[in-house]
Amino acid sequence: MRAGASERTEMVSQVLFGEFARSLGQEGNWIQVQTLHDDYTGWVVAKSLTAVDGPILDLSRTWGGAYLHPDGGSQVLPFGAWIGNNGEFSLHGKTWRSQEVNTVIQESPFHYAKKYLHAPYLWGGRTNWGIDCSGLVQMSFAFAGISLPRDASQQVQMGEEVAFSQKKENDLAFFASTPEGKVSHVGIVGAENTLIHASVRVRIDSFTEKGILVPETGSSSHYLLNIRRII
């Protein structure tokens, strides 16, 4: 999903395999869409979408893997793609079949976030092939059955604020690039003052009331603004 109807505009998010979006209009080869799961708006190349009358039911998120493509060969799907509960996805008479069904067992957001460890940072990314900080939070909570908005500036409005001393695993920690700045980064709190977040790559770092500790120097980065509890 791009900010405008051009490949020269920034990628703001991604629509994953099996996700649904409503069309808001078309400009040349681009369609402006609004995703149904989080109401996010952006522009997508028309040929990457398939028109349907309405969302297909009985779908669940998968840990990806190889699927047999109806036109032959296989197609690798990323973490977070939607597929039928029986390991199949059918559309307009064509069916993708899983070569190995990856069942998602209900766990905590922090548990799911760890499955993205070492995934490279990608602005607007939402998959294990590239993901940004708010995308990591959104996808980790989605696997846990909790819907969150797409951006950190939206996520910071969710839940309730808690003190640093009262934080617990699965709380969200929000940061700014300067002490007086606005929210620009988010991560999921772990045990013993740790945080899993996407910065260069998905990683687990220590953090304090000042911010995230840089392992190489011991200095702080991403100044802590607040901590919020969603669950």
PDB file of C-alpha atoms in Angstrom:
ATOM      1  CA  MET A   1       0.000   0.000   0.000  1.00  0.00           C
ATOM      2  CA  ARG A   2       1.445   3.346  -1.034  1.00  0.00           C
ATOM      3  CA  ALA A   3       0.641   6.878   0.045  1.00  0.00           C
ATOM      4  CA  GLY A   4      -0.298   7.860  -3.505  1.00  0.00           C
ATOM      5  CA  ALA A   5      -1.086   6.352  -6.895  1.00  0.00           C
ATOM      6  CA  SER A   6       2.569   5.943  -7.819  1.00  0.00           C
ATOM      7  CA  GLU A   7       5.504   3.654  -7.058  1.00  0.00           C
ATOM      8  CA  ARG A   8       7.467   6.811  -6.248  1.00  0.00           C
ATOM      9  CA  THR A   9       5.376   7.429  -3.122  1.00  0.00           C
ATOM     10  CA  GLU A  10       6.264   5.782   0.185  1.00  0.00           C
ATOM     11  CA  MET A  11       4.979   2.354   1.145  1.00  0.00           C
ATOM     12  CA  VAL A  12       2.705   2.923   4.141  1.00  0.00           C
ATOM     13  CA  SER A  13       1.537  -0.647   4.769  1.00  0.00           C
ATOM     14  CA  GLN A  14       0.913  -4.006   3.110  1.00  0.00           C
ATOM     15  CA  VAL A  15      -2.173  -6.055   2.253  1.00  0.00           C
ATOM     16  CA  LEU A  16      -1.367  -9.713   2.903  1.00  0.00           C
ATOM     17  CA  PHE A  17      -2.623 -12.773   1.054  1.00  0.00           C
ATOM     18  CA  GLY A  18      -6.228 -13.458   2.068  1.00  0.00           C
ATOM     19  CA  GLU A  19      -6.885 -10.024   3.584  1.00  0.00           C
ATOM     20  CA  PHE A  20      -9.828  -7.982   2.361  1.00  0.00           C
ATOM     21  CA  ALA A  21     -10.189  -4.317   1.493  1.00  0.00           C
ATOM     22  CA  ARG A  22     -12.923  -2.139   0.034  1.00  0.00           C
ATOM     23  CA  SER A  23     -12.277  -0.131  -3.110  1.00  0.00           C
ATOM     24  CA  LEU A  24     -12.485   3.646  -2.717  1.00  0.00           C
ATOM     25  CA  GLY A  25     -11.669   4.612  -6.282  1.00  0.00           C
ATOM     26  CA  GLN A  26      -9.237   4.099  -9.148  1.00  0.00           C
ATOM     27  CA  GLU A  27      -6.577   6.236 -10.788  1.00  0.00           C
ATOM     28  CA  GLY A  28      -4.918   4.637 -13.783  1.00  0.00           C
ATOM     29  CA  ASN A  29      -3.476   1.277 -12.770  1.00  0.00           C
ATOM     30  CA  TRP A  30      -3.908   2.025  -9.063  1.00  0.00           C
ATOM     31  CA  ILE A  31      -6.847   1.392  -6.745  1.00  0.00           C
ATOM     32  CA  GLN A  32      -7.310   3.227  -3.466  1.00  0.00           C
ATOM     33  CA  VAL A  33      -8.399   0.723  -0.824  1.00  0.00           C
ATOM     34  CA  GLN A  34      -9.354   0.640   2.836  1.00  0.00           C
ATOM     35  CA  THR A  35      -8.435  -2.596   4.625  1.00  0.00           C
ATOM     36  CA  LEU A  36     -11.279  -4.200   6.550  1.00  0.00           C
ATOM     37  CA  HIS A  37      -9.199  -5.372   9.514  1.00  0.00           C
ATOM     38  CA  ASP A  38      -7.888  -1.921  10.517  1.00  0.00           C
ATOM     39  CA  ASP A  39      -9.551   0.650   8.187  1.00  0.00           C
ATOM     40  CA  TYR A  40      -6.137   1.719   6.853  1.00  0.00           C
ATOM     41  CA  THR A  41      -6.152   3.573   3.532  1.00  0.00           C
ATOM     42  CA  GLY A  42      -3.615   3.436   0.723  1.00  0.00           C
ATOM     43  CA  TRP A  43      -3.065   2.784  -2.958  1.00  0.00           C
ATOM     44  CA  VAL A  44      -2.439  -0.680  -4.429  1.00  0.00           C
ATOM     45  CA  VAL A  45      -1.573  -1.756  -7.981  1.00  0.00           C
ATOM     46  CA  ALA A  46      -4.844  -2.981  -9.473  1.00  0.00           C
ATOM     47  CA  LYS A  47      -3.424  -6.223 -10.896  1.00  0.00           C
ATOM     48  CA  SER A  48      -2.393  -7.376  -7.397  1.00  0.00           C
ATOM     49  CA  LEU A  49      -6.037  -7.414  -6.258  1.00  0.00           C
ATOM     50  CA  THR A  50      -8.926  -9.756  -7.036  1.00  0.00           C
ATOM     51  CA  ALA A  51     -12.516  -8.520  -6.871  1.00  0.00           C
ATOM     52  CA  VAL A  52     -14.952 -10.404  -4.615  1.00  0.00           C
ATOM     53  CA  ASP A  53     -18.551  -9.774  -3.567  1.00  0.00           C
ATOM     54  CA  GLY A  54     -17.674  -9.935   0.146  1.00  0.00           C
ATOM     55  CA  PRO A  55     -15.171 -11.371   2.634  1.00  0.00           C
ATOM     56  CA  ILE A  56     -14.738 -15.141   2.633  1.00  0.00           C
ATOM     57  CA  LEU A  57     -15.581 -16.681   5.988  1.00  0.00           C
ATOM     58  CA  ASP A  58     -13.865 -19.495   7.876  1.00  0.00           C
ATOM     59  CA  LEU A  59     -10.333 -18.124   7.447  1.00  0.00           C
ATOM     60  CA  SER A  60      -7.527 -17.868   9.972  1.00  0.00           C
ATOM     61  CA  ARG A  61      -4.001 -16.485  10.029  1.00  0.00           C
ATOM     62  CA  THR A  62      -1.205 -18.875   9.185  1.00  0.00           C
ATOM     63  CA  TRP A  63       2.518 -19.069   9.882  1.00  0.00           C
ATOM     64  CA  GLY A  64       3.007 -19.046   6.149  1.00  0.00           C
ATOM     65  CA  GLY A  65       4.895 -21.717   4.285  1.00  0.00           C
ATOM     66  CA  ALA A  66       4.538 -23.230   0.827  1.00  0.00           C
ATOM     67  CA  TYR A  67       1.147 -23.585  -0.819  1.00  0.00           C
ATOM     68  CA  LEU A  68       0.323 -25.411  -4.014  1.00  0.00           C
ATOM     69  CA  HIS A  69      -0.683 -22.801  -6.568  1.00  0.00           C
ATOM     70  CA  PRO A  70      -3.770 -23.598  -8.669  1.00  0.00           C
ATOM     71  CA  ASP A  71      -1.839 -22.692 -11.840  1.00  0.00           C
ATOM     72  CA  GLY A  72       0.992 -25.077 -10.984  1.00  0.00           C
ATOM     73  CA  GLY A  73       4.041 -24.977  -8.744  1.00  0.00           C
ATOM     74  CA  SER A  74       4.047 -23.525  -5.271  1.00  0.00           C
ATOM     75  CA  GLN A  75       3.668 -20.099  -3.699  1.00  0.00           C
ATOM     76  CA  VAL A  76       5.333 -19.148  -0.428  1.00  0.00           C
ATOM     77  CA  LEU A  77       3.107 -17.144   1.910  1.00  0.00           C
ATOM     78  CA  PRO A  78       4.378 -14.904   4.730  1.00  0.00           C
ATOM     79  CA  PHE A  79       3.498 -14.938   8.410  1.00  0.00           C
ATOM     80  CA  GLY A  80       0.038 -13.463   8.866  1.00  0.00           C
ATOM     81  CA  ALA A  81      -1.504 -14.542   5.572  1.00  0.00           C
ATOM     82  CA  TRP A  82      -5.098 -15.748   5.776  1.00  0.00           C
ATOM     83  CA  ILE A  83      -5.918 -19.268   4.693  1.00  0.00           C
ATOM     84  CA  GLY A  84      -8.852 -21.624   5.205  1.00  0.00           C
ATOM     85  CA  ASN A  85      -9.060 -23.526   8.476  1.00  0.00           C
ATOM     86  CA  ASN A  86      -8.693 -26.714   6.441  1.00  0.00           C
ATOM     87  CA  GLY A  87      -5.445 -25.492   4.901  1.00  0.00           C
ATOM     88  CA  GLU A  88      -7.078 -24.282   1.699  1.00  0.00           C
ATOM     89  CA  PHE A  89      -8.072 -20.978   0.143  1.00  0.00           C
ATOM     90  CA  SER A  90     -10.489 -20.914  -2.787  1.00  0.00           C
ATOM     91  CA  LEU A  91     -11.325 -17.940  -4.968  1.00  0.00           C
ATOM     92  CA  HIS A  92     -13.182 -17.868  -8.303  1.00  0.00           C
ATOM     93  CA  GLY A  93     -12.877 -21.618  -8.701  1.00  0.00           C
ATOM     94  CA  LYS A  94      -9.143 -21.743  -7.973  1.00  0.00           C
ATOM     95  CA  THR A  95      -7.774 -23.305  -4.788  1.00  0.00           C
ATOM     96  CA  TRP A  96      -4.452 -22.863  -2.987  1.00  0.00           C
ATOM     97  CA  ARG A  97      -3.612 -25.902  -0.824  1.00  0.00           C
ATOM     98  CA  SER A  98      -1.138 -25.990   2.015  1.00  0.00           C
ATOM     99  CA  GLN A  99       1.743 -28.440   1.730  1.00  0.00           C
ATOM    100  CA  GLU A 100       1.994 -28.360   5.501  1.00  0.00           C
ATOM    101  CA  VAL A 101      -0.764 -26.884   7.668  1.00  0.00           C
ATOM    102  CA  ASN A 102       0.703 -24.437  10.201  1.00  0.00           C
ATOM    103  CA  THR A 103      -1.723 -24.253  13.111  1.00  0.00           C
ATOM    104  CA  VAL A 104      -1.642 -21.102  15.236  1.00  0.00           C
ATOM    105  CA  ILE A 105      -2.025 -21.945  18.927  1.00  0.00           C
ATOM    106  CA  GLN A 106      -3.361 -19.137  21.117  1.00  0.00           C
ATOM    107  CA  GLU A 107      -0.427 -17.506  22.928  1.00  0.00           C
ATOM    108  CA  SER A 108       0.595 -14.035  24.121  1.00  0.00           C
ATOM    109  CA  PRO A 109       1.608 -11.184  21.780  1.00  0.00           C
ATOM    110  CA  PHE A 110       5.196 -11.303  23.097  1.00  0.00           C
ATOM    111  CA  HIS A 111       5.335 -15.006  22.223  1.00  0.00           C
ATOM    112  CA  TYR A 112       4.292 -14.278  18.634  1.00  0.00           C
ATOM    113  CA  ALA A 113       6.630 -11.291  18.335  1.00  0.00           C
ATOM    114  CA  LYS A 114       9.584 -13.573  19.046  1.00  0.00           C
ATOM    115  CA  LYS A 115       8.738 -15.555  15.914  1.00  0.00           C
ATOM    116  CA  TYR A 116       9.724 -12.430  13.940  1.00  0.00           C
ATOM    117  CA  LEU A 117      13.172 -12.184  15.589  1.00  0.00           C
ATOM    118  CA  HIS A 118      15.879 -10.996  13.171  1.00  0.00           C
ATOM    119  CA  ALA A 119      13.365 -10.090  10.453  1.00  0.00           C
ATOM    120  CA  PRO A 120      14.754  -7.001   8.683  1.00  0.00           C
ATOM    121  CA  TYR A 121      13.203  -3.593   9.306  1.00  0.00           C
ATOM    122  CA  LEU A 122      11.035  -2.390   6.435  1.00  0.00           C
ATOM    123  CA  TRP A 123       9.047   0.836   6.563  1.00  0.00           C
ATOM    124  CA  GLY A 124       5.405  -0.135   6.013  1.00  0.00           C
ATOM    125  CA  GLY A 125       6.202  -3.854   6.289  1.00  0.00           C
ATOM    126  CA  ARG A 126       3.955  -6.387   8.021  1.00  0.00           C
ATOM    127  CA  THR A 127       5.683  -9.738   7.362  1.00  0.00           C
ATOM    128  CA  ASN A 128       8.661 -11.820   8.451  1.00  0.00           C
ATOM    129  CA  TRP A 129      10.341 -10.743   5.200  1.00  0.00           C
ATOM    130  CA  GLY A 130      10.346  -7.128   6.387  1.00  0.00           C
ATOM    131  CA  ILE A 131       8.422  -5.346   9.134  1.00  0.00           C
ATOM    132  CA  ASP A 132       8.302  -2.005  10.934  1.00  0.00           C
ATOM    133  CA  CYS A 133       7.824  -1.354  14.646  1.00  0.00           C
ATOM    134  CA  SER A 134       4.059  -0.786  14.616  1.00  0.00           C
ATOM    135  CA  GLY A 135       3.592  -3.605  12.107  1.00  0.00           C
ATOM    136  CA  LEU A 136       5.309  -5.982  14.534  1.00  0.00           C
ATOM    137  CA  VAL A 137       2.970  -4.870  17.313  1.00  0.00           C
ATOM    138  CA  GLN A 138      -0.141  -5.087  15.154  1.00  0.00           C
ATOM    139  CA  MET A 139       0.676  -8.547  13.789  1.00  0.00           C
ATOM    140  CA  SER A 140       1.753  -9.989  17.169  1.00  0.00           C
ATOM    141  CA  PHE A 141      -1.490  -8.866  18.786  1.00  0.00           C
ATOM    142  CA  ALA A 142      -3.499 -10.043  15.754  1.00  0.00           C
ATOM    143  CA  PHE A 143      -2.167 -13.576  16.198  1.00  0.00           C
ATOM    144  CA  ALA A 144      -3.314 -13.337  19.823  1.00  0.00           C
ATOM    145  CA  GLY A 145      -6.798 -12.400  18.613  1.00  0.00           C
ATOM    146  CA  ILE A 146      -6.565  -8.678  19.431  1.00  0.00           C
ATOM    147  CA  SER A 147      -7.093  -6.020  16.746  1.00  0.00           C
ATOM    148  CA  LEU A 148      -4.935  -2.897  16.922  1.00  0.00           C
ATOM    149  CA  PRO A 149      -4.611   0.090  14.584  1.00  0.00           C
ATOM    150  CA  ARG A 150      -1.756   0.174  12.071  1.00  0.00           C
ATOM    151  CA  ASP A 151       0.447   3.071  13.235  1.00  0.00           C
ATOM    152  CA  ALA A 152       2.184   3.782  16.553  1.00  0.00           C
ATOM    153  CA  SER A 153       0.471   7.181  16.700  1.00  0.00           C
ATOM    154  CA  GLN A 154      -2.860   5.328  16.682  1.00  0.00           C
ATOM    155  CA  GLN A 155      -1.793   2.469  18.952  1.00  0.00           C
ATOM    156  CA  VAL A 156      -0.758   4.909  21.702  1.00  0.00           C
ATOM    157  CA  GLN A 157      -4.413   5.867  22.072  1.00  0.00           C
ATOM    158  CA  MET A 158      -5.385   2.309  22.986  1.00  0.00           C
ATOM    159  CA  GLY A 159      -5.610   0.783  26.470  1.00  0.00           C
ATOM    160  CA  GLU A 160      -4.599   2.579  29.645  1.00  0.00           C
ATOM    161  CA  GLU A 161      -1.345   4.154  30.771  1.00  0.00           C
ATOM    162  CA  VAL A 162       0.693   2.392  33.451  1.00  0.00           C
ATOM    163  CA  ALA A 163       3.780   3.464  35.392  1.00  0.00           C
ATOM    164  CA  PHE A 164       7.199   2.083  34.466  1.00  0.00           C
ATOM    165  CA  SER A 165       7.383   0.325  37.834  1.00  0.00           C
ATOM    166  CA  GLN A 166       4.013  -1.376  37.165  1.00  0.00           C
ATOM    167  CA  LYS A 167       4.725  -2.587  33.633  1.00  0.00           C
ATOM    168  CA  LYS A 168       4.352  -6.253  32.736  1.00  0.00           C
ATOM    169  CA  GLU A 169       4.903  -8.511  29.757  1.00  0.00           C
ATOM    170  CA  ASN A 170       2.745  -7.634  26.719  1.00  0.00           C
ATOM    171  CA  ASP A 171       2.369  -3.963  27.669  1.00  0.00           C
ATOM    172  CA  LEU A 172       3.275  -1.526  24.898  1.00  0.00           C
ATOM    173  CA  ALA A 173       6.133   0.950  25.340  1.00  0.00           C
ATOM    174  CA  PHE A 174       6.073   4.091  23.190  1.00  0.00           C
ATOM    175  CA  PHE A 175       9.109   6.188  22.337  1.00  0.00           C
ATOM    176  CA  ALA A 176      10.150   9.398  20.591  1.00  0.00           C
ATOM    177  CA  SER A 177      13.382  10.280  18.801  1.00  0.00           C
ATOM    178  CA  THR A 178      13.905  13.271  21.121  1.00  0.00           C
ATOM    179  CA  PRO A 179      12.899  13.878  24.775  1.00  0.00           C
ATOM    180  CA  GLU A 180      10.247  16.385  23.687  1.00  0.00           C
ATOM    181  CA  GLY A 181       9.184  14.574  20.527  1.00  0.00           C
ATOM    182  CA  LYS A 182       6.048  12.783  19.426  1.00  0.00           C
ATOM    183  CA  VAL A 183       5.508   9.030  19.288  1.00  0.00           C
ATOM    184  CA  SER A 184       7.696   7.531  16.572  1.00  0.00           C
ATOM    185  CA  HIS A 185       8.484   4.033  17.873  1.00  0.00           C
ATOM    186  CA  VAL A 186       6.776   1.214  19.760  1.00  0.00           C
ATOM    187  CA  GLY A 187       7.718  -2.164  21.184  1.00  0.00           C
ATOM    188  CA  ILE A 188       6.254  -4.974  23.286  1.00  0.00           C
ATOM    189  CA  VAL A 189       7.426  -5.244  26.881  1.00  0.00           C
ATOM    190  CA  GLY A 190       9.011  -8.519  27.964  1.00  0.00           C
ATOM    191  CA  ALA A 191      10.349  -9.778  31.293  1.00  0.00           C
ATOM    192  CA  GLU A 192      13.027  -8.032  33.368  1.00  0.00           C
ATOM    193  CA  ASN A 193      13.049  -4.643  31.597  1.00  0.00           C
ATOM    194  CA  THR A 194      13.322  -6.096  28.102  1.00  0.00           C
ATOM    195  CA  LEU A 195      11.568  -4.978  24.944  1.00  0.00           C
ATOM    196  CA  ILE A 196      11.055  -6.636  21.582  1.00  0.00           C
ATOM    197  CA  HIS A 197      10.909  -4.129  18.753  1.00  0.00           C
ATOM    198  CA  ALA A 198      11.842  -3.569  15.114  1.00  0.00           C
ATOM    199  CA  SER A 199      14.868  -1.305  14.757  1.00  0.00           C
ATOM    200  CA  VAL A 200      17.211  -2.276  11.902  1.00  0.00           C
ATOM    201  CA  ARG A 201      15.850  -5.764  12.608  1.00  0.00           C
ATOM    202  CA  VAL A 202      13.455  -7.335  15.089  1.00  0.00           C
ATOM    203  CA  ARG A 203      15.450  -7.597  18.313  1.00  0.00           C
ATOM    204  CA  ILE A 204      15.176  -7.811  22.083  1.00  0.00           C
ATOM    205  CA  ASP A 205      16.863  -4.982  23.998  1.00  0.00           C
ATOM    206  CA  SER A 206      16.847  -3.693  27.551  1.00  0.00           C
ATOM    207  CA  PHE A 207      15.154  -0.397  28.351  1.00  0.00           C
ATOM    208  CA  THR A 208      14.865   1.997  31.274  1.00  0.00           C
ATOM    209  CA  GLU A 209      12.675   4.935  32.217  1.00  0.00           C
ATOM    210  CA  LYS A 210      14.890   7.010  29.929  1.00  0.00           C
ATOM    211  CA  GLY A 211      14.739   4.855  26.837  1.00  0.00           C
ATOM    212  CA  ILE A 212      16.112   1.854  24.962  1.00  0.00           C
ATOM    213  CA  LEU A 213      19.674   0.882  25.844  1.00  0.00           C
ATOM    214  CA  VAL A 214      22.155   0.615  22.987  1.00  0.00           C
ATOM    215  CA  PRO A 215      24.137  -2.599  23.696  1.00  0.00           C
ATOM    216  CA  GLU A 216      27.332  -1.349  22.047  1.00  0.00           C
ATOM    217  CA  THR A 217      27.550   1.909  24.012  1.00  0.00           C
ATOM    218  CA  GLY A 218      25.203   1.604  26.988  1.00  0.00           C
ATOM    219  CA  SER A 219      23.599   4.920  26.040  1.00  0.00           C
ATOM    220  CA  SER A 220      19.863   5.457  25.551  1.00  0.00           C
ATOM    221  CA  SER A 221      17.982   5.846  22.299  1.00  0.00           C
ATOM    222  CA  HIS A 222      14.284   6.167  21.481  1.00  0.00           C
ATOM    223  CA  TYR A 223      13.318   8.221  24.542  1.00  0.00           C
ATOM    224  CA  LEU A 224      10.494   6.573  26.514  1.00  0.00           C
ATOM    225  CA  LEU A 225       7.219   8.524  26.468  1.00  0.00           C
ATOM    226  CA  ASN A 226       4.773   6.146  28.158  1.00  0.00           C
ATOM    227  CA  ILE A 227       3.672   2.574  28.636  1.00  0.00           C
ATOM    228  CA  ARG A 228       0.158   1.400  27.891  1.00  0.00           C
ATOM    229  CA  ARG A 229      -1.664  -1.794  28.819  1.00  0.00           C
ATOM    230  CA  ILE A 230      -3.877  -3.420  26.216  1.00  0.00           C
ATOM    231  CA  ILE A 231      -4.481  -6.771  27.913  1.00  0.00           C
TER     232      ILE A 231
END
